[in-house]
Short mmCIF file of C-alpha atoms in Angstrom, two decimals:
data_model
loop_
_atom_site.label_atom_id
_atom_site.label_comp_id
_atom_site.label_asym_id
_atom_site.label_seq_id
_atom_site.Cartn_x
_atom_site.Cartn_y
_atom_site.Cartn_z
CA UNK A 1 -159.08 -30.24 -35.18
CA UNK A 2 -156.39 -32.50 -36.68
CA UNK A 3 -155.60 -35.85 -35.14
CA UNK A 4 -152.38 -34.75 -33.46
CA UNK A 5 -154.04 -31.82 -31.72
CA UNK A 6 -157.08 -33.89 -30.83
CA UNK A 7 -154.90 -36.50 -29.14
CA UNK A 8 -153.14 -33.81 -27.15
CA UNK A 9 -156.55 -32.92 -25.76
CA UNK A 10 -157.23 -36.60 -25.15
CA UNK A 11 -154.04 -36.93 -23.14
CA UNK A 12 -155.04 -34.01 -20.93
CA UNK A 13 -158.51 -35.54 -20.55
CA UNK A 14 -157.00 -38.86 -19.47
CA UNK A 15 -154.80 -37.13 -16.93
CA UNK A 16 -157.79 -35.31 -15.48
CA UNK A 17 -159.74 -38.58 -15.29
CA UNK A 18 -156.90 -40.24 -13.42
CA UNK A 19 -156.70 -37.43 -10.90
CA UNK A 20 -160.45 -37.41 -10.35
CA UNK A 21 -160.35 -41.15 -9.71
CA UNK A 22 -157.53 -40.73 -7.21
CA UNK A 23 -159.28 -37.90 -5.40
CA UNK A 24 -162.70 -39.48 -5.27
CA UNK A 25 -161.30 -42.73 -3.89
CA UNK A 26 -159.85 -40.91 -0.90
CA UNK A 27 -162.76 -38.56 -0.31
CA UNK A 28 -165.47 -41.19 -0.32
CA UNK A 29 -167.37 -40.92 2.93
CA UNK A 30 -165.09 -38.25 4.39
CA UNK A 31 -163.73 -34.75 3.83
CA UNK A 32 -160.08 -33.88 3.47
CA UNK A 33 -158.56 -30.48 3.01
CA UNK A 34 -157.17 -30.13 -0.51
CA UNK A 35 -154.84 -27.53 -2.01
CA UNK A 36 -153.97 -27.53 -5.70
CA UNK A 37 -152.13 -25.47 -8.30
CA UNK A 38 -152.25 -25.93 -12.09
CA UNK A 39 -149.65 -24.15 -14.22
CA UNK A 40 -147.56 -24.48 -17.37
CA UNK A 41 -143.94 -25.65 -17.18
CA UNK A 42 -141.59 -28.03 -18.99
CA UNK A 43 -143.69 -27.55 -22.16
CA UNK A 44 -146.74 -29.12 -20.56
CA UNK A 45 -149.66 -28.58 -18.17
CA UNK A 46 -148.59 -29.37 -14.59
CA UNK A 47 -150.62 -29.86 -11.42
CA UNK A 48 -149.48 -30.19 -7.82
CA UNK A 49 -152.11 -31.27 -5.29
CA UNK A 50 -151.63 -31.80 -1.57
CA UNK A 51 -154.13 -33.32 0.86
CA UNK A 52 -154.76 -32.93 4.56
CA UNK A 53 -152.87 -29.67 4.99
CA UNK A 54 -153.35 -25.91 4.70
CA UNK A 55 -149.66 -25.35 3.99
CA UNK A 56 -149.93 -23.08 0.96
CA UNK A 57 -146.31 -22.00 1.41
CA UNK A 58 -145.15 -25.57 0.74
CA UNK A 59 -147.41 -25.86 -2.29
CA UNK A 60 -146.26 -22.54 -3.75
CA UNK A 61 -142.66 -23.53 -3.07
CA UNK A 62 -143.21 -26.75 -5.00
CA UNK A 63 -144.58 -24.81 -7.96
CA UNK A 64 -141.63 -22.42 -7.86
CA UNK A 65 -139.21 -25.34 -7.80
CA UNK A 66 -140.82 -26.94 -10.88
CA UNK A 67 -140.64 -23.64 -12.76
CA UNK A 68 -137.03 -23.01 -11.76
CA UNK A 69 -135.77 -26.48 -12.67
CA UNK A 70 -137.74 -26.68 -15.92
CA UNK A 71 -136.16 -23.42 -17.07
CA UNK A 72 -132.70 -24.51 -15.96
CA UNK A 73 -132.85 -27.84 -17.83
CA UNK A 74 -134.53 -26.58 -21.01
CA UNK A 75 -132.16 -26.91 -23.96
CA UNK A 76 -134.25 -24.40 -25.96
CA UNK A 77 -134.22 -21.60 -23.36
CA UNK A 78 -131.41 -19.16 -24.22
CA UNK A 79 -131.11 -18.20 -20.55
CA UNK A 80 -130.68 -21.75 -19.27
CA UNK A 81 -127.45 -23.40 -18.18
CA UNK A 82 -128.07 -26.26 -20.57
CA UNK A 83 -128.50 -23.95 -23.56
CA UNK A 84 -125.23 -22.20 -22.70
CA UNK A 85 -123.45 -25.54 -22.36
CA UNK A 86 -124.68 -26.68 -25.77
CA UNK A 87 -123.82 -23.32 -27.33
CA UNK A 88 -120.26 -23.05 -26.01
CA UNK A 89 -119.36 -26.69 -25.45
CA UNK A 90 -118.29 -26.06 -21.86
CA UNK A 91 -119.64 -24.63 -18.63
CA UNK A 92 -117.60 -23.87 -15.54
CA UNK A 93 -118.98 -24.28 -12.01
CA UNK A 94 -122.30 -25.78 -13.13
CA UNK A 95 -125.22 -25.90 -10.72
CA UNK A 96 -125.58 -28.98 -8.56
CA UNK A 97 -128.85 -29.75 -10.31
CA UNK A 98 -127.46 -29.67 -13.86
CA UNK A 99 -124.46 -31.74 -12.81
CA UNK A 100 -126.68 -34.28 -11.09
CA UNK A 101 -129.20 -34.75 -13.90
CA UNK A 102 -126.47 -35.03 -16.55
CA UNK A 103 -124.75 -37.71 -14.49
CA UNK A 104 -128.07 -39.56 -14.30
CA UNK A 105 -128.39 -39.18 -18.06
CA UNK A 106 -124.92 -40.59 -18.66
CA UNK A 107 -125.72 -43.55 -16.41
CA UNK A 108 -128.87 -44.48 -18.33
CA UNK A 109 -127.14 -43.88 -21.66
CA UNK A 110 -124.53 -46.45 -20.61
CA UNK A 111 -127.27 -48.83 -19.44
CA UNK A 112 -128.85 -48.71 -22.89
CA UNK A 113 -125.54 -49.03 -24.74
CA UNK A 114 -126.34 -45.75 -26.46
CA UNK A 115 -129.82 -46.63 -27.74
CA UNK A 116 -130.93 -44.11 -25.11
CA UNK A 117 -128.55 -41.17 -25.38
CA UNK A 118 -128.87 -37.70 -23.89
CA UNK A 119 -126.70 -36.23 -26.67
CA UNK A 120 -129.66 -36.75 -29.01
CA UNK A 121 -130.27 -33.02 -29.56
CA UNK A 122 -128.72 -32.77 -33.08
CA UNK A 123 -131.16 -35.49 -34.15
CA UNK A 124 -134.22 -34.32 -32.23
CA UNK A 125 -133.81 -30.84 -33.75
CA UNK A 126 -134.26 -32.32 -37.22
CA UNK A 127 -137.63 -33.86 -36.39
CA UNK A 128 -140.00 -30.89 -36.42
CA UNK A 129 -143.29 -32.21 -35.08
CA UNK A 130 -144.93 -28.81 -35.22
CA UNK A 131 -144.36 -28.44 -38.96
CA UNK A 132 -144.47 -32.21 -39.57
CA UNK A 133 -141.03 -32.37 -41.20
CA UNK A 134 -139.27 -35.62 -42.12
CA UNK A 135 -135.50 -34.97 -42.40
CA UNK A 136 -133.52 -36.39 -45.29
CA UNK A 137 -130.94 -39.16 -44.96
CA UNK A 138 -127.98 -36.80 -45.32
CA UNK A 139 -129.19 -34.62 -42.45
CA UNK A 140 -129.78 -37.67 -40.28
CA UNK A 141 -126.34 -39.09 -41.03
CA UNK A 142 -124.65 -35.81 -40.02
CA UNK A 143 -126.67 -35.66 -36.80
CA UNK A 144 -125.90 -39.26 -35.85
CA UNK A 145 -122.17 -38.55 -36.11
CA UNK A 146 -122.54 -36.09 -33.21
CA UNK A 147 -124.48 -38.43 -30.90
CA UNK A 148 -122.37 -40.21 -28.30
CA UNK A 149 -122.74 -39.82 -24.53
CA UNK A 150 -119.01 -40.58 -24.26
CA UNK A 151 -118.45 -37.08 -25.65
CA UNK A 152 -119.58 -35.67 -22.29
CA UNK A 153 -116.80 -34.99 -19.79
CA UNK A 154 -117.93 -34.21 -16.25
CA UNK A 155 -116.00 -33.04 -13.21
CA UNK A 156 -117.02 -31.23 -10.04
CA UNK A 157 -116.15 -27.88 -11.59
CA UNK A 158 -117.02 -28.25 -15.25
CA UNK A 159 -119.00 -30.03 -17.96
CA UNK A 160 -117.47 -30.29 -21.43
CA UNK A 161 -118.94 -31.48 -24.74
CA UNK A 162 -116.74 -32.81 -27.54
CA UNK A 163 -117.15 -33.51 -31.26
CA UNK A 164 -120.20 -31.33 -31.73
CA UNK A 165 -122.39 -33.20 -29.24
CA UNK A 166 -125.32 -31.40 -27.64
CA UNK A 167 -127.55 -32.51 -24.77
CA UNK A 168 -131.33 -32.82 -24.75
CA UNK A 169 -132.71 -33.88 -21.34
CA UNK A 170 -136.28 -34.36 -22.56
CA UNK A 171 -136.30 -38.06 -21.65
CA UNK A 172 -135.25 -37.54 -18.04
CA UNK A 173 -135.77 -33.93 -16.94
CA UNK A 174 -139.44 -34.14 -15.94
CA UNK A 175 -138.72 -37.18 -13.79
CA UNK A 176 -135.82 -35.42 -12.11
CA UNK A 177 -137.93 -32.30 -11.52
CA UNK A 178 -140.77 -34.38 -10.07
CA UNK A 179 -138.40 -36.23 -7.74
CA UNK A 180 -136.89 -33.00 -6.41
CA UNK A 181 -140.37 -31.56 -5.94
CA UNK A 182 -141.54 -34.62 -4.02
CA UNK A 183 -138.53 -34.31 -1.69
CA UNK A 184 -139.27 -30.62 -1.15
CA UNK A 185 -142.93 -31.22 -0.31
CA UNK A 186 -142.11 -34.05 2.09
CA UNK A 187 -139.46 -31.94 3.83
CA UNK A 188 -142.14 -29.28 4.30
CA UNK A 189 -144.60 -31.61 5.98
CA UNK A 190 -146.71 -32.89 3.09
CA UNK A 191 -147.75 -36.48 3.75
CA UNK A 192 -150.22 -37.01 0.91
CA UNK A 193 -150.26 -35.53 -2.58
CA UNK A 194 -149.75 -35.75 -6.33
CA UNK A 195 -147.15 -34.13 -8.57
CA UNK A 196 -148.37 -34.42 -12.16
CA UNK A 197 -146.03 -33.05 -14.82
CA UNK A 198 -147.96 -33.59 -18.01
CA UNK A 199 -148.78 -37.21 -17.26
CA UNK A 200 -145.57 -38.01 -15.35
CA UNK A 201 -147.38 -38.77 -12.11
CA UNK A 202 -145.72 -39.08 -8.69
CA UNK A 203 -147.73 -39.71 -5.54
CA UNK A 204 -146.84 -39.01 -1.92
CA UNK A 205 -148.09 -41.41 0.74
CA UNK A 206 -151.63 -42.75 0.64
CA UNK A 207 -154.89 -41.31 -0.60
CA UNK A 208 -157.09 -41.06 2.48
CA UNK A 209 -155.88 -44.38 3.87
CA UNK A 210 -155.96 -46.13 0.49
CA UNK A 211 -153.54 -46.47 -2.39
CA UNK A 212 -153.72 -43.88 -5.14
CA UNK A 213 -155.11 -44.93 -8.52
CA UNK A 214 -153.08 -43.57 -11.44
CA UNK A 215 -154.41 -43.98 -14.97
CA UNK A 216 -152.51 -45.42 -17.95
CA UNK A 217 -153.89 -44.04 -21.20
CA UNK A 218 -155.10 -46.36 -23.93
CA UNK A 219 -152.89 -45.30 -26.88
CA UNK A 220 -154.79 -43.41 -29.59
CA UNK A 221 -158.06 -43.86 -27.68
CA UNK A 222 -160.20 -41.74 -25.40
CA UNK A 223 -160.11 -44.00 -22.38
CA UNK A 224 -157.73 -45.63 -19.92
CA UNK A 225 -156.09 -48.98 -20.55
CA UNK A 226 -155.79 -49.59 -16.80
CA UNK A 227 -155.20 -47.93 -13.46
CA UNK A 228 -152.24 -48.60 -11.21
CA UNK A 229 -152.83 -48.80 -7.45
CA UNK A 230 -149.78 -47.44 -5.64
CA UNK A 231 -148.34 -45.28 -2.86
CA UNK A 232 -145.06 -43.34 -2.73
CA UNK A 233 -144.52 -44.15 -6.39
CA UNK A 234 -143.98 -42.55 -9.76
CA UNK A 235 -145.88 -43.78 -12.80
CA UNK A 236 -144.38 -42.56 -16.09
CA UNK A 237 -145.40 -43.48 -19.63
CA UNK A 238 -143.56 -43.08 -22.92
CA UNK A 239 -145.78 -43.65 -25.94
CA UNK A 240 -145.82 -42.94 -29.64
CA UNK A 241 -149.23 -41.26 -29.36
CA UNK A 242 -147.90 -38.45 -27.16
CA UNK A 243 -146.15 -36.50 -29.93
CA UNK A 244 -146.34 -37.57 -33.54
CA UNK A 245 -147.58 -36.82 -37.03
CA UNK A 246 -148.72 -38.90 -39.98
CA UNK A 247 -147.41 -38.58 -43.52
CA UNK A 248 -148.07 -40.86 -46.49
CA UNK A 249 -149.56 -43.48 -44.20
CA UNK A 250 -146.58 -43.53 -41.82
CA UNK A 251 -146.58 -42.48 -38.18
CA UNK A 252 -143.52 -40.47 -37.16
CA UNK A 253 -143.19 -40.11 -33.40
CA UNK A 254 -140.72 -38.55 -30.95
CA UNK A 255 -139.14 -41.74 -29.56
CA UNK A 256 -136.06 -41.72 -31.79
CA UNK A 257 -133.62 -44.59 -32.28
CA UNK A 258 -130.18 -43.01 -31.96
CA UNK A 259 -128.66 -45.80 -34.06
CA UNK A 260 -130.91 -45.35 -37.12
CA UNK A 261 -132.00 -41.73 -36.65
CA UNK A 262 -135.66 -42.59 -37.17
CA UNK A 263 -138.60 -43.16 -34.80
CA UNK A 264 -138.37 -46.65 -33.29
CA UNK A 265 -140.79 -49.12 -34.89
CA UNK A 266 -140.89 -52.28 -32.78
CA UNK A 267 -144.56 -53.10 -32.32
CA UNK A 268 -144.94 -51.13 -29.08
CA UNK A 269 -147.39 -48.29 -28.52
CA UNK A 270 -146.30 -47.40 -24.98
CA UNK A 271 -144.25 -48.38 -21.95
CA UNK A 272 -145.17 -47.36 -18.40
CA UNK A 273 -142.66 -47.62 -15.57
CA UNK A 274 -143.64 -47.79 -11.89
CA UNK A 275 -140.84 -46.93 -9.49
CA UNK A 276 -140.15 -45.05 -6.24
CA UNK A 277 -137.71 -42.91 -8.26
CA UNK A 278 -139.35 -40.46 -10.68
CA UNK A 279 -135.99 -39.89 -12.37
CA UNK A 280 -135.53 -43.59 -13.03
CA UNK A 281 -139.14 -44.05 -14.13
CA UNK A 282 -138.82 -41.27 -16.69
CA UNK A 283 -135.56 -42.49 -18.21
CA UNK A 284 -136.53 -46.17 -18.09
CA UNK A 285 -139.84 -45.61 -19.87
CA UNK A 286 -137.95 -44.32 -22.92
CA UNK A 287 -135.08 -46.80 -22.62
CA UNK A 288 -137.40 -49.81 -22.39
CA UNK A 289 -139.55 -48.58 -25.26
CA UNK A 290 -136.47 -48.36 -27.46
CA UNK A 291 -135.35 -51.83 -26.37
CA UNK A 292 -138.68 -53.38 -27.39
CA UNK A 293 -141.01 -55.74 -25.55
CA UNK A 294 -138.76 -58.74 -24.94
CA UNK A 295 -135.48 -56.98 -24.18
CA UNK A 296 -137.22 -54.20 -22.28
CA UNK A 297 -139.14 -56.59 -20.05
CA UNK A 298 -136.06 -58.72 -19.41
CA UNK A 299 -134.12 -55.59 -18.48
CA UNK A 300 -136.73 -54.37 -15.99
CA UNK A 301 -137.02 -57.82 -14.40
CA UNK A 302 -133.42 -57.37 -13.26
CA UNK A 303 -134.06 -53.99 -11.62
CA UNK A 304 -135.16 -54.36 -8.01
CA UNK A 305 -137.19 -51.18 -7.64
CA UNK A 306 -139.02 -50.93 -10.98
CA UNK A 307 -141.92 -52.61 -12.77
CA UNK A 308 -143.28 -52.07 -16.27
CA UNK A 309 -146.49 -52.19 -18.30
CA UNK A 310 -146.02 -52.65 -22.05
CA UNK A 311 -148.87 -51.99 -24.51
CA UNK A 312 -148.37 -53.34 -28.03
CA UNK A 313 -149.82 -52.17 -31.34
CA UNK A 314 -152.42 -54.94 -30.93
CA UNK A 315 -153.45 -53.38 -27.59
CA UNK A 316 -152.12 -56.35 -25.65
CA UNK A 317 -150.93 -55.51 -22.13
CA UNK A 318 -147.75 -57.20 -20.90
CA UNK A 319 -146.64 -56.91 -17.27
CA UNK A 320 -143.39 -57.57 -15.46
CA UNK A 321 -143.51 -60.25 -12.77
CA UNK A 322 -143.98 -57.87 -9.83
CA UNK A 323 -147.41 -56.80 -11.07
CA UNK A 324 -150.81 -58.44 -11.33
CA UNK A 325 -153.87 -57.33 -13.28
CA UNK A 326 -157.48 -57.93 -12.25
CA UNK A 327 -159.92 -56.34 -14.63
CA UNK A 328 -158.70 -52.81 -15.24
CA UNK A 329 -156.67 -52.62 -12.01
CA UNK A 330 -152.93 -53.26 -11.86
CA UNK A 331 -151.49 -53.87 -8.41
CA UNK A 332 -147.97 -54.27 -7.08
CA UNK A 333 -147.59 -57.77 -5.68
CA UNK A 334 -145.29 -57.26 -2.69
CA UNK A 335 -145.19 -54.57 -0.06
CA UNK A 336 -145.37 -50.83 -0.59
CA UNK A 337 -142.77 -50.75 -3.36
CA UNK A 338 -141.96 -52.97 -6.35
CA UNK A 339 -139.65 -55.87 -5.60
#
């Protein structure tokens, strides 16, 4: 097994470990009814687990929602709205969901002054991680000319793309899907549970009267760097170890700098965001990684409802001020949500 494939297995292992830790913490000394579904969506293994209920209809509805939204927002699915938008440059009467997530994407693209940009598709298409292809400078230059979130025009009745821009929602879609799924489960009576979309973990309520423990993977290793104790939170990590290949001693990963066209090299291995909003956590994990340790941490310090854990290439862990670390446990300092 090559290193890239082995680390994919490691990521799944780490996710399973985190879930086992969360479950065992709540079940210690008592029994709680548990319902769970594991399935494939959004190009990853997903699991939805609910506790203290026999409401299989709600659970199945949550699974259906993940599948529906992941297909809708997949830029590679020829039947999806997003694919049709990219293909034609315009879509009339878009779904509420597509309109909403694209507006979120534009917002975070503005926040990052374009270093995070949802019109990254022409560039991301060049980087073939399956076949381990490094694009040439001419190809990158042509792709960069098409990347600009300002080329997206949005109204209530239409979405239009200009100047050859195409949208890839890979840095925000899973968070959006998780957030919508959490809302659906809560509206259907679920008071405790986990929505895990390939390591994008969102928790509902408490775990048997205690906070959930969600694992943060140690980059390139077979263990956890730490666990985050939280409730009603999303914990999302962007890291170079999640999708990459090595060639001639260089690591090429999927977190692309839309100014240079190449994977961002800034001394970070991963950034984890903790926030009540899964959509924000997903987008911010990529945005803050691309900003780097100092700028990324400064940026998060000014956001009321988000905290961050940065892991550098030296395996140093840096926290924003709303977090504290004791041993391998990271806790939120104030209240039930980050301050």
